[in-house]
Amino acid sequence: MHLDVRRDVKSTKQGELPLTLSATYAPPQTRCSRATGAFLTLLASVCLAFLVWRGALFSGVFNPIRASSANNPSSPSLGPEYDDPASEFKDDVFPLRQHDPWDISTDFPYPRTLKYDVEEGTWLRLDVHPVSGDIVFDMAGDLYCLPASSYTYENVALGITAQAIPILTGVPHDSDPRFSPEGDRLAFRSDAGLGVDNIWVMPWSAGGCTEMDVYSPSVASPDVIALKEYEDNLLAQGVKETEDRRLRRLSREGRLSARQVTNETYNWVSDPRWHPSGAKIIATKWYFSSRSLGAGEGWEYPVPSLDDKEHPVEVNAGKRLISRDLPFGWSKSNYVEQQIGHEQFSWAADDVVVYAGNVRDSQGTFEYSKDVHSGIYSVFSKNLTSGFREVLVDAFPGGASRPTLSRDGRTLAFVRRVRDKEALVLKDLETGTLHYIWFGLTYDLSTIYAPMGTYPSFAFSPSDDAILIWAAGQIYHVPLSKNTVGERVAGAEPRPVRFHAQIEIKVADTLRAKTDVRDLEEENQRLHAFTHLSLDNSGKKALFQASGVTYLQVIGSSVPAERVPVAHPKAAYYSPSFVGGDGALVIHARWSDTFFSRFEIADLNSGTVYELTNLPMGRYFSPVVSGGDTARRTIAFIKLGGGVLTGDVVATTHTGIWVGEITLPTEGSSSPVIEVEGARKISTTIDPSDDKLKISFISSSKLLVQESDRVFTVDLSEDADEWGRYVEEELAEGYSTDELAFSHASQGAAFVNFLHVYYAPNVNTSTALWSKPGKAPTGLTRLSLDGGHDVVFSGDGTVIGWLLGPYLHTVPVSLLSTCSNAIQKDTTTFGIGCVRNLLNVTEIAVYYESEVARLHREAKVHATTANGDVVTFVNATILSMENGELSADLITGGSVVLRGGYIDAVGKDGEVSIPKGSVVIQADGGYIVPGFIDAHAHWSGESEALPASSWEMETFLAYGVTTVHNPSLQNYLGFVGRGRVESGLMIGPRVFHTGQIIYGASSYTYHHDIANAEEAKEALTRIKVEGGPASWSYKNYNLPARASRQRLLLQARQMNMACVPEGGMNFDWDLTYIVDGMTTVEHNIPVSVLYDDLLSLFAWSGTGTTPTHIVNYGGAFGEQYLWATEDLPGDPKLRRFTRHDILEGLSESTARPLNSLAFLNVSTSVAKMVHRGIHAHVGAHGEPPLGLMYHHEMALAKVGGLSNYEVLRAATIHAAVTFGLDKSIGSVSAGKLADLVVYPGGVDLLEDIRKTRDLKYVIRGGRIWEAEDMTEVWPVKGRKQTLPPINVD
C-alpha cells in the first residue's frame, strides 16, 4: 500500500494485512456503465480543454479576489437585509466561572528534560520571511528558524544539512508562526499563561535567525543562560518564582518581548494571518457545541504595540468577520450547536478574505470516516464590504484546503487528495487554470476535525519562484516557473531542505496509579455506589438499591444498613419506595431475565413479603402506593419499552404510567399475594425514555411526575377527557438540569446542574432552573460539597436528600434560611461555605461476598478432597509475559496450578508439583496466556434502569477479555454495574472505568471548568468516592485550558488516580498531554505518520498509547475493514452472544480503498514507538461486534510491524503495567489472580495473530468457562447464565 509518496512507503514484510479483501466488494462495471463513464470522461476532457484555452485567450482578465469592492459593482452589497446567523448568539455561558490565576510554566512541576537530535519532524507549520526568505517553523511545541541559505539551489541539490535555530522554547506550546507584511514582527499561537491557545506577537530582528536564537546574547545574556539549570530546578521543586527569575526565564525562552493579541479563556484561536496594513490579523476562533469538536469562525484582532505593556487585551475582545453557516431549517437559536464552521483564513486584499471549510457535513453535525476522494473541503473568498462570497475551488474531487496566496496575489495554492497521492495544486486566479505541480505531499487531514490544520501551513518564497512546504518529515523546496501565459507551473524537482535540530523539552513525571486488585478479592468487599434513593414521609429513613439489592438506612445512625426482606434472595431488586403514609411497608421491583418485572411489598417489622400479581409481563419501574386511612390504595408505576440489555422483542408496548388498585394486608392476613386490580395505562405527556424519571403520590389521587427537566402533576380524582388524558399541571422546568425534584410543601425545587445539587425556592414554570453565575434564579442555594445524584424530597416535602458514593446527604429545607445572607453574597458558589455546616451526612456500609470467596465456597461444596479448590493445566504452551523476552516467557510442555482463584505455580511439566486431589485438565499443547485487557472498552448497558444480566459483559468474557477499562462511563451507575458482576448477580470481566468524562465542551450534563484547585478536587472526588479503591482513573476530555488539566493532574497524584485523556483529534493538545505526564493518550495522534521528533518524545516520555486502530483518526475506520471482509451476521458464536439486530446492521458495507485506511500508517507509527520503549495497549472501543472486534484490533496492531508476541504483550502486561494493576494481573505468574485464556492444541498464536479468537477456555479469578458458549466448567460444572430474550431468531 502507498502511504506517503516519498519516504513512507511501507513494506508488506513488516506485517501482512490480517484479512483478505473480498473481490465482491468491488463490483465490475457493466458495459453500459463503462460506456457512460467513457462518454463523461470525454466530455470532461473537452470542457477542460476549452477552459484552459479560454483562460489563455483572456489572460488579462482581472483577479476577482484582489479587486476592491469599488471595482466590483456587480457584487451584492451588505445592507440592512443581511441576516447574520450569529446575530443572536451571545456566547455568555462558558466558562461558568473565570479561572483563578495560573501559569502553566510555574504552577506545575517539570522535573525532567528530554534532549535529543532530529533530522525530521512531524506536521511542521511554517512561514517564509517576506524579505530575507528565512524559514520559521514549529516542531514539538517550539519554534525554529532556518536561514534562507538552507534552500539555495546548491545546498538542496547537494543535500547540505542546515542547523535549525530555536527561537521560542519553554513549557508553553507554540505553533502557527506567521510573519508580518514587512517582516518586522512574528505572530504565533501559544498557550502561555493560562494554557488556552491565543495569538501572540513578538518582534523579529533584522538579523534574522542568528539574532533570534535563544542562545544569542541579543536574546539572553550569558549570565541569564548560565542560571537556567539552577532556576529550572527551583521550579521543579515548587519554589515560587520571583519577578527577577520570571524575566530571566522569559528571556531564555525568547518570549520576553512577546505581547498577547487575543485573550480567550474558553474558546481558542489558531492560524493568525496578517492584514496587508500590518495593523490587525485574522485568525480562526474555535467554538465548542455540546460536542467537543470546535467549529471555526473568522475573527479580526487589532495587533497591539509591542511597547504597550500597560493595557492588557480584554477577555473575548475581537470582531467576528466570518460566521458559521446555518443548515437549512435551523433557527438562530441553534447556532451554538452548529459543529461545522470555516477555517484557514487569510487576507487577499484590504477587505477580502480567503478561507476553507467543510462542505460535506452540511447538516450541522460532524461525521467520522468520510470519503476523502469525493472531497470534503472547499475554498472560498468573501468580500467583507459587499458580502459577496465565491467558491474558488470546489470540494469535488479530492477536496481543497490550506489555501495560500502567492505574494503577488495571482496564484492560489492548496492541497488535494488524488487517488493514493496528495497533490500540491496551483490555481491561477486570472485564468482559472489548475496545475498539479507535485504529488509528494503527506495525506491531508480533511477527513477529521483538524484545529491544527488540514495540512501544515506553507508559504511562497519572497519572489514567488518557489513554495516551501512540509511533507513526509521534511521541509521541501518546490521550485516554480511560468508558462507562456504567465501562469505558475511546476519548475525543477522538489528537494528537501535538510535540517538538524536539537530538541529540548521539559516533561512532567508520568502520572501513575497503583492498585492491587487482589485486595478487592479478599473476603467481604464494600460497595460504594448506590442509586434509586427514596425517603420516608418525614425524612428519617431511606431506601436505596445496592447493585441489585434493596437496603434500608436510618438517617443519622451509625448502624449498618439492613437488607429489605425479599421473596427470592438470589434475584435482583430495584426501585424501592415507602408505601404512602406507612414507614413500615416497602414496595420495590424484582427482576427476572425470563419473566421480567414483578413487585413485592415487604413489612419491615414482621419480615413478611407479599408478591403483587395480576400484572402483564413488562419492564416496570418506580412503583409507588398512595397514602390513606384504609387498606384500599392506588398503585402507580412506569412501564418501560425495550432496552439495550433486555432487548426489543418481548413486552415492548403500552409504555408510560400505569395505575391500579390494591388492598394492603391487614393484621392477621395469611395470603402472601396481593392482587393488582384494574391495572391500566393512563395517557400522560411523560417521556418514558427519561432515565431520571420518577413518580410519587402527593395525595391519595394526585401523582407528582418528575423528569430530568420537568415536573408536573396528574390528577386522578377526575375522569379522563375524551382523548383519555387526565388533567396535568406544570410545576417547574429545568433550563439545563440533569435531575429535578419538587417540594409541594415549600414550592421549591432541588436539582442537579453541572454535577452539583442545588435548591431554588418559590419556583414556578417561568423560573429558569440552572446555576450559571449571573443567570441563576434568586435565592439559589448550592447544597452539595462535591456533587451528588438521586436527589429527592421526603414524602412531606420538608427534607432534601441525595447520594454521593457511600454517603447519604440530607438537609431540612427550613434550615437553609439561616444561610440566607451568605447565599445572597456568594454569587459564584451560592452559599456552600455556610450550607455545608447544615448537612446531615450518613455513611452507608454495605458489603458483598467477593468472587474469590464465592469460588472457594462453591469449590468446597463440590469437592471430595482437601484440594478441592485446585485446578491444574498440564501439557500447555505458556506465554507468561513475565520477562519481556520471548525466549524467557515461552514455556513448552508446561503446567499451571490454580488454587482458590489465584495462580499457585507455573513451570515445566514434572518440575511443578500437582497437588493431590487437584482437578487436572489436559491442555494438549495449547497456549495459556494472561487474560486480555481491553484498555479502551465501551458498552451501553449501564444506562438501563433494570438490573438485567448483561450480554455485553458475557460477550467480553467469551472472547477472552477478563478485564475492561471504560474511559467514559456514568460515575455511579458504572460502579453499580460493577457491583452486580463482583457480587455474582451476573458474569462478566473485571470492570474498571474513569467515571463520567471531565468534559470541556458546551454540554450542560458533562461540562467542567476546573477553574481552580477546589473544582479539580471536587471533580475527582465525584469519581473516586463511587468506586473506592476500584476507582483509579479519570478522563480529561478536551478541556480547553491547560491550567484545568494541570490542576487535575496535581490533584490526581494525591488520590492515586491515573489520567487517560481523549485524544480528540487535537494534535497540539495531544502533545501537551504527553509533556504534562498524562498516563496515556487514548486514540491515535491524528497525524497518523509520526517522525523522530514525536516518536522519541512519545516513547521516552512514559505516557502510554491506546491507538484504537478500529476507530482511528485520519481516514476510514479500521472496523470497516472487518465489516467488509467477514460474514459477521452469520458468525455462529456472535449470534450466540450478540443482539442480532446489531449484527444485521453490519450486513452491508461500502468498499474503502486501502489508501483510505489510515490505521495502516497508525499501526506503523505505534510499532516504531514500541521498539523505542513505549507501552502500547489494545482497546476495541466497544465497537460492534463486541468481543470479536478486540481480536481485530490485535490484528491491526500487528500490521505495522509488531511481532505476535509484542501484540500479545500489548493486550496483557503492558496495559496492566500502565494502569498499575501488574501486581495482580497481566502475566501468568504465581501469586497473581487466575485470569487466563486457554487455547486448543494446534492453535499457534506466535504464527498467526488471527487465531487469538479461537479460544477454548476463559478463566476469570479461577472460574473456568467454555469460551464457545460460556458454560461453566469449574467449579459448578454445567451452569450457564440465563439472559433476557434479546433476539427473535
Short mmCIF file of N, CA, C and O in Angstrom, two decimals, residues 550 564-569 571-577 579 585-591 597-603 607-613 615 623 625 635 672 674:
data_model
loop_
_atom_site.label_atom_id
_atom_site.label_comp_id
_atom_site.label_asym_id
_atom_site.label_seq_id
_atom_site.Cartn_x
_atom_site.Cartn_y
_atom_site.Cartn_z
N THR A 550 -32.01 -4.25 47.71
CA THR A 550 -32.65 -3.11 48.36
C THR A 550 -32.27 -3.07 49.83
O THR A 550 -32.38 -4.08 50.54
N VAL A 564 -33.68 -5.23 52.94
CA VAL A 564 -35.12 -5.36 52.99
C VAL A 564 -35.51 -6.81 52.72
O VAL A 564 -34.95 -7.45 51.81
N PRO A 565 -36.42 -7.38 53.51
CA PRO A 565 -36.83 -8.77 53.27
C PRO A 565 -37.36 -8.97 51.85
O PRO A 565 -38.07 -8.11 51.30
N VAL A 566 -37.00 -10.11 51.25
CA VAL A 566 -37.42 -10.41 49.88
C VAL A 566 -37.86 -11.85 49.77
O VAL A 566 -37.53 -12.70 50.62
N ALA A 567 -38.58 -12.14 48.71
CA ALA A 567 -39.06 -13.49 48.47
C ALA A 567 -38.03 -14.36 47.78
O ALA A 567 -38.04 -15.58 47.91
N HIS A 568 -37.13 -13.75 47.02
CA HIS A 568 -36.15 -14.50 46.24
C HIS A 568 -34.76 -13.89 46.46
O HIS A 568 -34.34 -13.00 45.71
N PRO A 569 -34.03 -14.32 47.46
CA PRO A 569 -32.76 -13.67 47.83
C PRO A 569 -31.71 -13.64 46.72
O PRO A 569 -30.83 -12.78 46.74
N ALA A 571 -32.35 -13.11 43.54
CA ALA A 571 -32.80 -12.26 42.44
C ALA A 571 -32.31 -10.84 42.64
O ALA A 571 -31.85 -10.45 43.72
N ALA A 572 -32.42 -10.04 41.59
CA ALA A 572 -32.03 -8.62 41.64
C ALA A 572 -33.27 -7.77 41.94
O ALA A 572 -34.33 -7.97 41.32
N TYR A 573 -33.12 -6.82 42.85
CA TYR A 573 -34.21 -5.92 43.23
C TYR A 573 -33.81 -4.48 42.96
O TYR A 573 -32.62 -4.14 42.97
N TYR A 574 -34.82 -3.64 42.75
CA TYR A 574 -34.52 -2.27 42.37
C TYR A 574 -35.73 -1.39 42.60
O TYR A 574 -36.84 -1.86 42.88
N SER A 575 -35.54 -0.09 42.51
CA SER A 575 -36.58 0.93 42.52
C SER A 575 -37.51 0.86 43.72
O SER A 575 -38.72 0.70 43.59
N PRO A 576 -36.96 1.00 44.94
CA PRO A 576 -37.81 0.91 46.12
C PRO A 576 -38.46 2.24 46.49
O PRO A 576 -37.97 3.31 46.15
N SER A 577 -39.58 2.15 47.24
CA SER A 577 -40.20 3.34 47.84
C SER A 577 -41.02 2.90 49.04
O SER A 577 -41.41 1.73 49.15
N VAL A 579 -44.32 2.69 51.15
CA VAL A 579 -45.76 2.73 50.89
C VAL A 579 -46.33 3.96 51.60
O VAL A 579 -46.03 4.21 52.77
N LEU A 585 -43.83 -0.30 55.58
CA LEU A 585 -44.05 -1.08 54.37
C LEU A 585 -43.22 -0.51 53.23
O LEU A 585 -43.17 0.71 53.02
N VAL A 586 -42.59 -1.39 52.49
CA VAL A 586 -41.75 -1.01 51.36
C VAL A 586 -42.23 -1.75 50.12
O VAL A 586 -42.49 -2.95 50.17
N ILE A 587 -42.34 -1.03 49.01
CA ILE A 587 -42.61 -1.67 47.72
C ILE A 587 -41.39 -1.50 46.83
O ILE A 587 -40.76 -0.44 46.81
N HIS A 588 -41.01 -2.56 46.15
CA HIS A 588 -39.91 -2.49 45.19
C HIS A 588 -40.12 -3.54 44.11
O HIS A 588 -41.03 -4.37 44.20
N ALA A 589 -39.27 -3.48 43.10
CA ALA A 589 -39.41 -4.37 41.95
C ALA A 589 -38.35 -5.47 42.01
O ALA A 589 -37.23 -5.25 42.46
N ARG A 590 -38.74 -6.65 41.55
CA ARG A 590 -37.82 -7.78 41.41
C ARG A 590 -37.64 -8.07 39.93
O ARG A 590 -38.61 -8.07 39.16
N TRP A 591 -36.40 -8.30 39.54
CA TRP A 591 -36.14 -8.56 38.12
C TRP A 591 -35.85 -10.03 37.88
O TRP A 591 -35.11 -10.69 38.62
N SER A 597 -40.29 -7.95 35.16
CA SER A 597 -40.50 -7.32 36.46
C SER A 597 -41.67 -7.91 37.24
O SER A 597 -42.71 -8.26 36.66
N ARG A 598 -41.48 -7.98 38.54
CA ARG A 598 -42.53 -8.29 39.49
C ARG A 598 -42.39 -7.32 40.67
O ARG A 598 -41.29 -6.88 40.98
N PHE A 599 -43.50 -7.05 41.36
CA PHE A 599 -43.45 -6.18 42.52
C PHE A 599 -43.61 -6.99 43.80
O PHE A 599 -44.36 -7.99 43.83
N GLU A 600 -42.93 -6.55 44.84
CA GLU A 600 -43.09 -7.12 46.17
C GLU A 600 -43.29 -5.99 47.17
O GLU A 600 -42.73 -4.89 47.02
N ILE A 601 -44.08 -6.26 48.19
CA ILE A 601 -44.22 -5.37 49.34
C ILE A 601 -43.68 -6.11 50.55
O ILE A 601 -44.05 -7.27 50.80
N ALA A 602 -42.78 -5.44 51.27
CA ALA A 602 -42.16 -6.05 52.44
C ALA A 602 -42.58 -5.30 53.69
O ALA A 602 -42.59 -4.06 53.71
N ASP A 603 -42.92 -6.06 54.72
CA ASP A 603 -43.22 -5.48 56.02
C ASP A 603 -41.93 -5.49 56.84
O ASP A 603 -41.42 -6.56 57.19
N GLY A 607 -41.09 -8.80 58.71
CA GLY A 607 -40.29 -9.53 57.74
C GLY A 607 -41.11 -10.26 56.70
O GLY A 607 -40.57 -10.98 55.85
N THR A 608 -42.42 -10.06 56.72
CA THR A 608 -43.30 -10.72 55.76
C THR A 608 -43.19 -10.06 54.39
O THR A 608 -43.07 -8.84 54.29
N VAL A 609 -43.22 -10.89 53.36
CA VAL A 609 -43.11 -10.41 51.99
C VAL A 609 -44.36 -10.81 51.22
O VAL A 609 -44.81 -11.96 51.30
N TYR A 610 -44.91 -9.85 50.49
CA TYR A 610 -46.11 -10.09 49.68
C TYR A 610 -45.77 -9.83 48.21
O TYR A 610 -45.16 -8.81 47.88
N GLU A 611 -46.18 -10.75 47.36
CA GLU A 611 -45.95 -10.58 45.94
C GLU A 611 -47.21 -10.05 45.27
O GLU A 611 -48.31 -10.55 45.53
N LEU A 612 -47.05 -9.04 44.41
CA LEU A 612 -48.17 -8.46 43.69
C LEU A 612 -48.38 -9.24 42.40
O LEU A 612 -47.42 -9.50 41.66
N THR A 613 -49.62 -9.57 42.12
CA THR A 613 -49.94 -10.40 40.96
C THR A 613 -50.92 -9.68 40.05
O THR A 613 -51.36 -8.57 40.33
N LEU A 615 -50.45 -8.68 36.90
CA LEU A 615 -49.89 -7.67 36.00
C LEU A 615 -49.36 -8.36 34.76
O LEU A 615 -48.79 -9.46 34.84
N PRO A 623 -42.38 1.89 41.26
CA PRO A 623 -43.69 1.60 41.83
C PRO A 623 -43.93 2.46 43.08
O PRO A 623 -43.04 2.60 43.93
N VAL A 625 -47.18 3.64 46.03
CA VAL A 625 -48.50 3.36 46.56
C VAL A 625 -48.98 4.59 47.31
O VAL A 625 -48.22 5.20 48.09
N ILE A 635 -52.04 2.07 43.29
CA ILE A 635 -50.65 1.83 42.92
C ILE A 635 -50.41 2.45 41.56
O ILE A 635 -51.28 2.43 40.68
N PRO A 672 -49.78 -14.62 50.98
CA PRO A 672 -48.54 -13.93 50.58
C PRO A 672 -48.70 -13.15 49.27
O PRO A 672 -47.71 -12.68 48.72
N ILE A 674 -50.78 -10.19 46.89
CA ILE A 674 -51.66 -9.03 46.78
C ILE A 674 -52.02 -8.87 45.31
O ILE A 674 -51.13 -8.73 44.46
#
